[in-house]
mmCIF file of C-alpha atoms in Angstrom:
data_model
loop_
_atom_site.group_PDB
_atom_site.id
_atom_site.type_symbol
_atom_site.label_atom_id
_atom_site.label_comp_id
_atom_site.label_asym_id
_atom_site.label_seq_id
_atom_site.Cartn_x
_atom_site.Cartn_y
_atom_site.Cartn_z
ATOM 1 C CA UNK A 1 138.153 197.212 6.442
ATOM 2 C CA UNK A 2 135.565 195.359 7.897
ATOM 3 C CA UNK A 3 132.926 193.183 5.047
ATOM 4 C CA UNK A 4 129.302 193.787 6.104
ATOM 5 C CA UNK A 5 127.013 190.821 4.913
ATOM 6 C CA UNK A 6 123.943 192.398 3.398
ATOM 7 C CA UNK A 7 121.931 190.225 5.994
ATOM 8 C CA UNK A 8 123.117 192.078 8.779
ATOM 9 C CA UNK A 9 122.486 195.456 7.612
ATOM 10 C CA UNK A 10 118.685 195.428 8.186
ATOM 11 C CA UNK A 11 119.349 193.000 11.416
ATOM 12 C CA UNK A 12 118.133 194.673 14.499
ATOM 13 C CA UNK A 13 121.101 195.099 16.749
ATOM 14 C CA UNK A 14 120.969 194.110 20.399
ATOM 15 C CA UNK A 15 122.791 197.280 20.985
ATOM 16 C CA UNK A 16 120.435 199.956 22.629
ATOM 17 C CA UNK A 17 121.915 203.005 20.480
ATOM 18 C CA UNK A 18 121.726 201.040 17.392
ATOM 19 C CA UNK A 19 118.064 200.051 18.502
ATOM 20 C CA UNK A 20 117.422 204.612 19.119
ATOM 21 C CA UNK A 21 119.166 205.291 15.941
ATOM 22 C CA UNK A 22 116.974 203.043 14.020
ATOM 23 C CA UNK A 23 113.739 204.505 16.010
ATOM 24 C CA UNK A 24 114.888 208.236 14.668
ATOM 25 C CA UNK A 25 115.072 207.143 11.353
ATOM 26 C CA UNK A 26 112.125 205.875 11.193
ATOM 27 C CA UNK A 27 110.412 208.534 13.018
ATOM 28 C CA UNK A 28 112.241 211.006 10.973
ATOM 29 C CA UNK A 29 110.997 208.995 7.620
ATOM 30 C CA UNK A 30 107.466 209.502 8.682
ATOM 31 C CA UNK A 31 107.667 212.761 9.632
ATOM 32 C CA UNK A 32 109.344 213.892 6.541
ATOM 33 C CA UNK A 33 106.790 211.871 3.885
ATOM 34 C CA UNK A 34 104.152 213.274 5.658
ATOM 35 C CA UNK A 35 105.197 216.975 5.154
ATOM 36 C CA UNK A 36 105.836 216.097 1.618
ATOM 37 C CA UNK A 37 102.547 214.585 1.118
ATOM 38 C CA UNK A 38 100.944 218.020 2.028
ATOM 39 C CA UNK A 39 103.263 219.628 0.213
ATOM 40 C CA UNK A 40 104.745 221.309 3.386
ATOM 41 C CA UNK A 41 108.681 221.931 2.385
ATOM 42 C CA UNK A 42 109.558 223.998 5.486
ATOM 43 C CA UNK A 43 108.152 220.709 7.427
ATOM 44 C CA UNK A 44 109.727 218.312 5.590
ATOM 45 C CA UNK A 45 113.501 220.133 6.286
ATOM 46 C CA UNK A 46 113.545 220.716 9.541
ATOM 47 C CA UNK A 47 113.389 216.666 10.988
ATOM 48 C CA UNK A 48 116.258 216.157 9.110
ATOM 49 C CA UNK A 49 118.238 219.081 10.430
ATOM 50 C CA UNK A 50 117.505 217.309 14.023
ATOM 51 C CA UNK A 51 118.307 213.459 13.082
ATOM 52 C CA UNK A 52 121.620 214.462 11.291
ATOM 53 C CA UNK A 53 122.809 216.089 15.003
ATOM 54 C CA UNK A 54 121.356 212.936 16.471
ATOM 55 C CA UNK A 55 123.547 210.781 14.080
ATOM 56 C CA UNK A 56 126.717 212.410 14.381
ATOM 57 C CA UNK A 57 126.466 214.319 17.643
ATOM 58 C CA UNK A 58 125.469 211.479 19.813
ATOM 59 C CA UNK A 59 125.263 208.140 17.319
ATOM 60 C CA UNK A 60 128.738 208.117 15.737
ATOM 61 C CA UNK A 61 130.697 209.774 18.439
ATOM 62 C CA UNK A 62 129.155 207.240 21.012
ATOM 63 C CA UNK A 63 129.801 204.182 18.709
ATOM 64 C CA UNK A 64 133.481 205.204 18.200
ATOM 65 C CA UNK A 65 135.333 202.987 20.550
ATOM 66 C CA UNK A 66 132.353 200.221 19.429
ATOM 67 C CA UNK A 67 134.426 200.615 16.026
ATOM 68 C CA UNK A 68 137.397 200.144 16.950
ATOM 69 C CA UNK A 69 136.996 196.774 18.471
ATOM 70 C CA UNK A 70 136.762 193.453 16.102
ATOM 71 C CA UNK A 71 133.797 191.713 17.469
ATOM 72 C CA UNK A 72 130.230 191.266 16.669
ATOM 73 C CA UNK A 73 129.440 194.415 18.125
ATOM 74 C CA UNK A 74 131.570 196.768 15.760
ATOM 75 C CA UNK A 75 129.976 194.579 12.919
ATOM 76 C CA UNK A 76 126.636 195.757 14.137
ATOM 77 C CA UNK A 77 127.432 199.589 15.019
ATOM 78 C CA UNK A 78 129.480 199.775 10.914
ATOM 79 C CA UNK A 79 126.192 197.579 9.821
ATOM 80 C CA UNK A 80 123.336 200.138 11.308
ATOM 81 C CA UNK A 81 125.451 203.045 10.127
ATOM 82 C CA UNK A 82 125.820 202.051 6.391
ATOM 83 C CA UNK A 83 121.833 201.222 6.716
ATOM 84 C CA UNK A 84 121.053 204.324 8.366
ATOM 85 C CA UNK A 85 123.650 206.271 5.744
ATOM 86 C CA UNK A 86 121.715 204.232 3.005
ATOM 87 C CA UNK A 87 118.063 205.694 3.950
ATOM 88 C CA UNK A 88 119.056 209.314 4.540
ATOM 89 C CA UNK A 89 120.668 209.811 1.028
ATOM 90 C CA UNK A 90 117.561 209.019 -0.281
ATOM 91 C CA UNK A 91 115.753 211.324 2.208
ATOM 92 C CA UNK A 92 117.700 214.173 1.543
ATOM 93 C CA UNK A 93 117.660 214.149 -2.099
ATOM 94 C CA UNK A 94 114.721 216.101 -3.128
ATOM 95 C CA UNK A 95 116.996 219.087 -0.900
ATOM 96 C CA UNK A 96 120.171 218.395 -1.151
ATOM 97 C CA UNK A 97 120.727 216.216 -3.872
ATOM 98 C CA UNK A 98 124.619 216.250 -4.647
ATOM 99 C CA UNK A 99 125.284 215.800 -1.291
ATOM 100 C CA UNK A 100 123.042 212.684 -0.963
ATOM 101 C CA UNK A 101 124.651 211.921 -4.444
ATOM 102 C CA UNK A 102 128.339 211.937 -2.948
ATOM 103 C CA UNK A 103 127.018 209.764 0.653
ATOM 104 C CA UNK A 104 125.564 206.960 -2.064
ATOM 105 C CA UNK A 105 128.401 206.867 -4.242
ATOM 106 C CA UNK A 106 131.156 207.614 -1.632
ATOM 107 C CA UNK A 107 129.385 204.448 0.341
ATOM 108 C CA UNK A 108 129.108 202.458 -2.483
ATOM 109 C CA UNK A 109 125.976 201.802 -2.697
ATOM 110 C CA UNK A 110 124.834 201.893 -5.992
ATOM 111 C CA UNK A 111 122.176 199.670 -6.581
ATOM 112 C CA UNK A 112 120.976 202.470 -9.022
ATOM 113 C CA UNK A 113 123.380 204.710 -11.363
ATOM 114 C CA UNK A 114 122.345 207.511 -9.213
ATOM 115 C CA UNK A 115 120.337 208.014 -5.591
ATOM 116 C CA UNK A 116 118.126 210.308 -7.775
ATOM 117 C CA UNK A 117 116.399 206.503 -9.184
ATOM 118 C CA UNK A 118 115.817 205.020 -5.934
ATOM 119 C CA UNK A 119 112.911 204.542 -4.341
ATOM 120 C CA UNK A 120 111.495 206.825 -1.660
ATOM 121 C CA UNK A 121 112.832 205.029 1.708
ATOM 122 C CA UNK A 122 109.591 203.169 4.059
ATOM 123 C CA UNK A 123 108.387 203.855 7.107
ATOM 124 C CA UNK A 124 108.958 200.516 9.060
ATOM 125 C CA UNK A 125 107.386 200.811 12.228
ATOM 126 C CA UNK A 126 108.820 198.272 13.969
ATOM 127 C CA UNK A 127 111.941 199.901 14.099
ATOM 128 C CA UNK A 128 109.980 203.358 16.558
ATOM 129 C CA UNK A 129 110.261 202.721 19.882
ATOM 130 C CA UNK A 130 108.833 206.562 21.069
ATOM 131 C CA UNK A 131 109.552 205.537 24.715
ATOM 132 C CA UNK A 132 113.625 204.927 23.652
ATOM 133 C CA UNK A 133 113.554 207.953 22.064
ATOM 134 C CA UNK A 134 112.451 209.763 25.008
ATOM 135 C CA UNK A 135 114.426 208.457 27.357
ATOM 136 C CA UNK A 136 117.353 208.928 25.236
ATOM 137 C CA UNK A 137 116.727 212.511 25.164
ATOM 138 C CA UNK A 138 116.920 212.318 28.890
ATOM 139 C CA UNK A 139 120.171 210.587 28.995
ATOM 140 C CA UNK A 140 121.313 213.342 26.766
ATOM 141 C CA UNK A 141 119.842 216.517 29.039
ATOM 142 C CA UNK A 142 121.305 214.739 32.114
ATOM 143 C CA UNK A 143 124.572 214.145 30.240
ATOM 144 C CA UNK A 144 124.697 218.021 29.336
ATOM 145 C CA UNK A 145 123.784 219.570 32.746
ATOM 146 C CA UNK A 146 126.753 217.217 34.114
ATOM 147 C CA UNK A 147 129.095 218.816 31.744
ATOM 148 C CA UNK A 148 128.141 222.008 32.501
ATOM 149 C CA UNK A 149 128.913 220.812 35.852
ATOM 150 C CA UNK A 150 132.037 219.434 35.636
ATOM 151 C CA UNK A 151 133.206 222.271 33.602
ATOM 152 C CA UNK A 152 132.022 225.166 36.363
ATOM 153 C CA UNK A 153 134.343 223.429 38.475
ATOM 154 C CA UNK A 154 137.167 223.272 36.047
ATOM 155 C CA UNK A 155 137.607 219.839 35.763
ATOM 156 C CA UNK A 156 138.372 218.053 32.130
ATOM 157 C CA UNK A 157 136.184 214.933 31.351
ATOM 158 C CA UNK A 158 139.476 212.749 30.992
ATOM 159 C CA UNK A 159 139.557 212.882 34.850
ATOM 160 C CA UNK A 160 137.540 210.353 36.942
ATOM 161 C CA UNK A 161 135.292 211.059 39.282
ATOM 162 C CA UNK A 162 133.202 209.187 42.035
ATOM 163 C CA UNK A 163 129.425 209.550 41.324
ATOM 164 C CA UNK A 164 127.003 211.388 39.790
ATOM 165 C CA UNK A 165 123.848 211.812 41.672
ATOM 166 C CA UNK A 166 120.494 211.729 39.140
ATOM 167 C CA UNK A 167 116.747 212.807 40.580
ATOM 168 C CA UNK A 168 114.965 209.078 41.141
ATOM 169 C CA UNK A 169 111.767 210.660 39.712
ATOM 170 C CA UNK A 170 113.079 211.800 36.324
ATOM 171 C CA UNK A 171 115.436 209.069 35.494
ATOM 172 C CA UNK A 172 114.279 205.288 35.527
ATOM 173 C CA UNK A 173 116.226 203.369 32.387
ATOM 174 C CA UNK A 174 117.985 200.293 31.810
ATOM 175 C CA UNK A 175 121.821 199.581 32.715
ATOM 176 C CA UNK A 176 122.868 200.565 29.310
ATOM 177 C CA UNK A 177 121.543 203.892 29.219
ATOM 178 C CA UNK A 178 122.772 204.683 32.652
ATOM 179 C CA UNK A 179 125.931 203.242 31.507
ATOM 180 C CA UNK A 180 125.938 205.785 28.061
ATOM 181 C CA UNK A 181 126.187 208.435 31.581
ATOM 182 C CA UNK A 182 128.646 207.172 32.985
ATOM 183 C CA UNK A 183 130.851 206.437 30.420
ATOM 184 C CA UNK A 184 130.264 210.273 28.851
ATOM 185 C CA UNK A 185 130.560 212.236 32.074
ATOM 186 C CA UNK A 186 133.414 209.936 33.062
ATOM 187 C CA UNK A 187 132.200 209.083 36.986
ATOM 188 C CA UNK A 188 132.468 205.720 38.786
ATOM 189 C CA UNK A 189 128.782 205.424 40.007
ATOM 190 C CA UNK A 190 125.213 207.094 39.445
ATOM 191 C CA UNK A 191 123.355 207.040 42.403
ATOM 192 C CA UNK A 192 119.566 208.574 42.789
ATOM 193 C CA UNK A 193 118.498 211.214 44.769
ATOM 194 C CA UNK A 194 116.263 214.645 44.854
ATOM 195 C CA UNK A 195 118.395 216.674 42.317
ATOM 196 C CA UNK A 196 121.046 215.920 39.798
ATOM 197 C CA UNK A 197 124.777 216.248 41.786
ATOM 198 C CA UNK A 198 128.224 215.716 40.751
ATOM 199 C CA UNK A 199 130.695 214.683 43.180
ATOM 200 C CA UNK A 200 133.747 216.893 42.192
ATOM 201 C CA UNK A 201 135.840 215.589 45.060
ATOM 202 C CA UNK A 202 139.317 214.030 43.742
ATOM 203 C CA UNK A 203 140.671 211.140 45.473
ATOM 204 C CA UNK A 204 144.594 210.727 45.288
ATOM 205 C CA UNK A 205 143.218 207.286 43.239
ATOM 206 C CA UNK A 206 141.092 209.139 40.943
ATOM 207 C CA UNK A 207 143.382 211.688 40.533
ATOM 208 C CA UNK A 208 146.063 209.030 39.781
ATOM 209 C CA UNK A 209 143.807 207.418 37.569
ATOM 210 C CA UNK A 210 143.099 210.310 35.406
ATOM 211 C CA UNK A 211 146.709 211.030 34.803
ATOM 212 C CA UNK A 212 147.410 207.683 33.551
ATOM 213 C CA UNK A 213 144.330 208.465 30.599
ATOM 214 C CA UNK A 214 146.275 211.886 30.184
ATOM 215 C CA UNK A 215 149.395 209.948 29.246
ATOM 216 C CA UNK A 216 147.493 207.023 27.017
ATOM 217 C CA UNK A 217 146.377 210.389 25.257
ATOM 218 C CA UNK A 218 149.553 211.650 24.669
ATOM 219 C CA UNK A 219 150.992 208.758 23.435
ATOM 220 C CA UNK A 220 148.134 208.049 20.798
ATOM 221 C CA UNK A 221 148.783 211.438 19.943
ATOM 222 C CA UNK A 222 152.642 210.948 19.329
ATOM 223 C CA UNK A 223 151.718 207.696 17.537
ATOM 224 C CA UNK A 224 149.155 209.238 15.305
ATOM 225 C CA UNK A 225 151.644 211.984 14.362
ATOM 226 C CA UNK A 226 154.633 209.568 13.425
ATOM 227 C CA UNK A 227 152.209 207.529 11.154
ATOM 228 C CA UNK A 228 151.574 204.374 12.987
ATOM 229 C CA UNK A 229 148.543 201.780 12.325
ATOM 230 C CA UNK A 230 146.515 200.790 15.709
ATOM 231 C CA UNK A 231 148.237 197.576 15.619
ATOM 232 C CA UNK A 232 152.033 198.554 15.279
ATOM 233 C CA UNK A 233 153.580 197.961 18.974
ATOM 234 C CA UNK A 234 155.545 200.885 19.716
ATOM 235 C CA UNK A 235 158.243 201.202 23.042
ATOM 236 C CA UNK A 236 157.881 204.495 24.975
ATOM 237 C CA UNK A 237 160.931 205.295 27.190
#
């Protein structure tokens, strides 16, 4: 397990989905407090319904192979989450407080006997960036209208392709959002154009390519299922 210094947990990351989940947090925070403040409950639920599928819809599922490594970068994606973790018990306590009691214990926590005696988590506006946060919603429409894409045309995301074409006048981000595309629609390029287009052609390289993935699959699988750790070197014959 990896030993988070309680320095880094409050550390803005470098990372740019560290730096969005931080922004809907925040965002969420306010938005919540406020509702509560004029004592409208229906208001106050519903943000959190929407950052909890941000966290583990997009957030943790993107950060997965972040995890897995042992660099600085893992440190920071297992640092924001325990943060993040850390302010939503508290903001989902008034509604759901066993639940937010079992996240605080569960993460160890504990700076209180219970989450029910901390402190009502701050807004810290430093942390919103409204024009990340809209952009990442972009990312994410793009990424889902690829999908639908790729899966019209019957073809599994584990399989390469060459490029996915983006509309110039709806998309202009930074190389790590375009590279959060590429990496989740699995294609080789993003090029811009007039309308969003996947190339669906399969090259005997791509092709050969996505076979080998199809195999590294299978054999996590196998090792998974006859108990091995990550590190264990296996022999497959």
């Amino acid at each position: 397990a990896y030993r988070l210094k309680k320095s880094a947990t409050r550390k803005l990351s470098p990372h740019v989905l560290d730096q969005w989940i931080f922004s809907r947090l925040h965002s969420t925070i306010a938005s919540v407090t406020k509702a509560y403040d004029l004592y409208e409950i229906v208001q106050a639920t519903r943000p959190l319904l929407d950052f909890v599928q941000d966290l583990s819809l997009w957030y943790v599922r993107r950060s997965r192979e972040r995890v897995k490594s042992e660099g600085p970068d893992a440190q920071y994606a297992l640092a924001t989450l325990r943060a993040v973790l850390y302010d939503l018990a508290r903001l989902i306590a008034p509604v759901t407080p066993f639940l937010a009691e079992i996240i605080y214990q569960d993460m160890g926590f504990k700076q209180k006997q219970s989450v029910h005696l901390e402190d009502w988590p701050k807004v810290e506006k430093k942390y919103i960036d409204r024009k990340l946060e809209e952009k990442m919603r972009t990312v994410r429409s793009v990424v889902s209208e690829a999908l639908r894409l790729r899966a019209e045309a019957g073809i599994r995301v584990r399989q390469p392709l060459a490029k996915l074409q983006i509309p110039k006048a709806k998309l202009q981000m930074s190389t790590e959002l375009l590279r959060l595309i590429k990496e989740e629609i699995n294609v080789k390029e993003i090029k811009f154009g007039k309308g969003l287009q996947l190339d669906t052609k399969i090259t005997p390289e791509l092709k050969e390519e996505g076979l080998v993935r199809e195999f590294v699959r299978n054999v996590q699988e196998l090792r998974k299922d006859a108990g091995f750790k990550p590190k264990e070197v296996i022999r497959c014959q």
